[in-house]
Amino acid sequence: MHSIQKITPCLWFNGHAEAAALFYTGIFPNSKIGQILRYGEEGQEIHGQEPGSVLTVAFELDGQTFTGLNGGPLFQFSEAISFQVNCDTQDEVDHYWNQLSEGGPPEAQQCSWLKDQFGVSWQIVPTILLKLLGDPDPVKAQRVMKAMMGMKKINIDEIKRAYAG
């Protein structure tokens, strides 16, 4: 029996929930589209959506379930919420950075942040970065912090060089 995830992030889109789910499932391994629910005529005076258009899309990204909701233009994404993608290698960092930023705004944010074409914020984080930032030697940790603050996409070799001094 498949259990339902206790907490599922719901992402509010303006008509692009299915396109976003397809985009994301094409990037992450072990991903899939689940149930797609559609708007009906009932409640149209409230929701204002075309009957038959996508209401919600359930999708899974590497084991994490999400719901995409086509709720209209009322709400937009902001950097107040982002999704962290933990990466073990530079190849992984490069893959997720390049794929997720495709079609998004050209200006990347600082310290591993980017926005995708749907306005969703992501942090592409090498797992070693957190380890080095948490080093008990404050001098080493601060060198890593300084190096990170000067980067957009994190370069693992540069972080290691900063750590080593």
Short mmCIF file of C-alpha atoms in Angstrom, two decimals:
data_model
loop_
_atom_site.label_atom_id
_atom_site.label_comp_id
_atom_site.label_asym_id
_atom_site.label_seq_id
_atom_site.Cartn_x
_atom_site.Cartn_y
_atom_site.Cartn_z
CA MET A 1 0.00 0.00 0.00
CA HIS A 2 1.37 3.42 -0.99
CA SER A 3 1.21 5.97 1.80
CA ILE A 4 0.55 9.64 1.17
CA GLN A 5 3.36 12.00 2.13
CA LYS A 6 2.37 13.89 5.29
CA ILE A 7 3.40 17.34 4.01
CA THR A 8 3.23 18.19 0.31
CA PRO A 9 4.33 21.57 -1.05
CA CYS A 10 1.67 23.14 -3.28
CA LEU A 11 2.95 25.52 -5.95
CA TRP A 12 0.49 28.12 -7.29
CA PHE A 13 0.82 28.74 -11.03
CA ASN A 14 -1.07 30.95 -13.44
CA GLY A 15 -2.02 28.29 -15.99
CA HIS A 16 1.41 26.62 -16.15
CA ALA A 17 1.15 23.83 -13.54
CA GLU A 18 1.27 21.00 -16.07
CA ALA A 19 4.13 22.58 -18.06
CA ALA A 20 6.10 23.12 -14.84
CA ALA A 21 5.53 19.53 -13.71
CA LEU A 22 6.74 18.25 -17.09
CA PHE A 23 9.77 20.56 -16.95
CA TYR A 24 10.76 19.48 -13.42
CA THR A 25 10.18 15.75 -13.97
CA GLY A 26 12.48 15.97 -17.01
CA ILE A 27 15.32 17.27 -14.83
CA PHE A 28 15.21 15.13 -11.68
CA PRO A 29 15.75 11.35 -11.66
CA ASN A 30 13.07 9.04 -10.26
CA SER A 31 10.37 11.57 -11.10
CA LYS A 32 6.87 11.22 -12.47
CA ILE A 33 3.58 12.95 -13.13
CA GLY A 34 0.68 11.68 -11.03
CA GLN A 35 -3.01 12.48 -11.04
CA ILE A 36 -4.21 15.49 -13.02
CA LEU A 37 -7.50 17.03 -11.90
CA ARG A 38 -9.46 19.40 -14.12
CA TYR A 39 -11.79 22.31 -13.50
CA GLY A 40 -15.48 21.66 -14.13
CA GLU A 41 -18.35 24.01 -14.72
CA GLU A 42 -19.28 23.92 -11.04
CA GLY A 43 -17.91 26.97 -9.25
CA GLN A 44 -16.77 28.69 -12.44
CA GLU A 45 -18.26 31.98 -11.22
CA ILE A 46 -15.74 31.77 -8.35
CA HIS A 47 -12.65 30.16 -9.90
CA GLY A 48 -13.05 31.73 -13.35
CA GLN A 49 -11.13 28.91 -15.04
CA GLU A 50 -12.10 27.27 -18.31
CA PRO A 51 -13.96 23.96 -17.72
CA GLY A 52 -11.64 21.09 -18.64
CA SER A 53 -8.46 23.08 -17.96
CA VAL A 54 -5.95 21.73 -15.45
CA LEU A 55 -6.83 22.40 -11.81
CA THR A 56 -3.99 20.44 -10.14
CA VAL A 57 -1.10 18.22 -11.15
CA ALA A 58 0.44 15.81 -8.67
CA PHE A 59 4.10 15.17 -9.40
CA GLU A 60 7.10 13.61 -7.74
CA LEU A 61 10.72 14.77 -7.95
CA ASP A 62 13.20 12.15 -6.77
CA GLY A 63 10.77 10.86 -4.14
CA GLN A 64 9.41 14.27 -3.00
CA THR A 65 5.76 14.85 -3.88
CA PHE A 66 4.40 18.22 -4.99
CA THR A 67 1.09 19.61 -6.15
CA GLY A 68 0.96 22.17 -8.93
CA LEU A 69 -2.20 24.31 -8.77
CA ASN A 70 -3.46 26.56 -11.56
CA GLY A 71 -4.93 29.22 -9.33
CA GLY A 72 -4.70 32.23 -11.62
CA PRO A 73 -2.68 35.46 -11.48
CA LEU A 74 -3.49 36.45 -7.89
CA PHE A 75 -0.23 35.20 -6.33
CA GLN A 76 3.36 35.16 -7.62
CA PHE A 77 6.43 33.26 -6.42
CA SER A 78 9.06 35.07 -4.37
CA GLU A 79 12.45 34.24 -2.90
CA ALA A 80 10.78 33.86 0.50
CA ILE A 81 10.41 30.18 -0.41
CA SER A 82 13.00 28.16 -2.30
CA PHE A 83 13.88 24.53 -2.85
CA GLN A 84 17.36 23.31 -1.99
CA VAL A 85 18.92 20.71 -4.25
CA ASN A 86 21.78 18.99 -2.43
CA CYS A 87 24.58 17.90 -4.78
CA ASP A 88 27.58 15.67 -4.14
CA THR A 89 29.63 16.60 -7.24
CA GLN A 90 30.33 19.57 -9.49
CA ASP A 91 28.73 17.65 -12.37
CA GLU A 92 25.53 17.47 -10.32
CA VAL A 93 25.74 21.17 -9.45
CA ASP A 94 26.24 22.03 -13.13
CA HIS A 95 23.39 19.75 -14.25
CA TYR A 96 20.76 21.17 -11.91
CA TRP A 97 21.97 24.76 -12.30
CA ASN A 98 21.94 24.60 -16.10
CA GLN A 99 18.65 22.71 -16.40
CA LEU A 100 16.64 24.66 -13.82
CA SER A 101 17.85 28.07 -15.01
CA GLU A 102 17.00 27.31 -18.66
CA GLY A 103 14.44 29.85 -19.82
CA GLY A 104 14.55 31.69 -16.51
CA PRO A 105 15.69 35.26 -15.88
CA PRO A 106 19.27 35.75 -17.09
CA GLU A 107 20.51 37.22 -13.82
CA ALA A 108 21.44 34.52 -11.36
CA GLN A 109 21.29 35.36 -7.71
CA GLN A 110 24.17 35.11 -5.29
CA CYS A 111 25.28 32.05 -3.29
CA SER A 112 23.76 29.22 -5.33
CA TRP A 113 20.30 30.78 -5.90
CA LEU A 114 18.50 30.86 -9.23
CA LYS A 115 14.97 31.39 -10.51
CA ASP A 116 13.46 29.09 -13.10
CA GLN A 117 11.23 30.05 -16.01
CA PHE A 118 8.15 29.80 -13.78
CA GLY A 119 9.55 32.15 -11.12
CA VAL A 120 10.32 29.39 -8.58
CA SER A 121 13.55 29.91 -6.59
CA TRP A 122 16.06 27.09 -6.19
CA GLN A 123 19.32 26.74 -4.29
CA ILE A 124 21.82 24.36 -5.87
CA VAL A 125 23.96 23.42 -2.87
CA PRO A 126 27.08 21.25 -2.85
CA THR A 127 26.86 19.13 0.30
CA ILE A 128 30.52 19.87 1.07
CA LEU A 129 29.69 23.59 1.31
CA LEU A 130 27.63 23.14 4.48
CA LYS A 131 30.34 20.93 5.98
CA LEU A 132 33.06 23.52 5.31
CA LEU A 133 30.92 26.47 6.47
CA GLY A 134 30.34 24.57 9.73
CA ASP A 135 34.00 23.85 10.36
CA PRO A 136 34.94 24.44 14.02
CA ASP A 137 37.91 26.57 12.84
CA PRO A 138 36.27 29.99 12.33
CA VAL A 139 39.10 31.24 10.09
CA LYS A 140 38.57 28.40 7.60
CA ALA A 141 34.78 28.74 7.75
CA GLN A 142 34.99 32.51 7.12
CA ARG A 143 37.25 32.00 4.10
CA VAL A 144 34.64 29.65 2.68
CA MET A 145 31.88 32.18 3.43
CA LYS A 146 33.81 34.95 1.67
CA ALA A 147 34.41 32.76 -1.39
CA MET A 148 30.76 31.69 -1.51
CA MET A 149 29.52 35.29 -1.29
CA GLY A 150 31.45 36.09 -4.46
CA MET A 151 29.85 33.27 -6.46
CA LYS A 152 26.56 32.74 -8.19
CA LYS A 153 26.83 29.04 -9.10
CA ILE A 154 29.03 27.38 -6.47
CA ASN A 155 32.35 26.00 -7.69
CA ILE A 156 33.41 23.16 -5.39
CA ASP A 157 37.14 23.40 -6.25
CA GLU A 158 37.19 27.14 -5.46
CA ILE A 159 35.40 26.50 -2.16
CA LYS A 160 37.96 23.83 -1.25
CA ARG A 161 40.84 26.19 -2.16
CA ALA A 162 39.37 28.92 0.04
CA TYR A 163 39.00 26.42 2.88
CA ALA A 164 42.62 25.31 2.55
CA GLY A 165 43.79 28.95 2.50
#
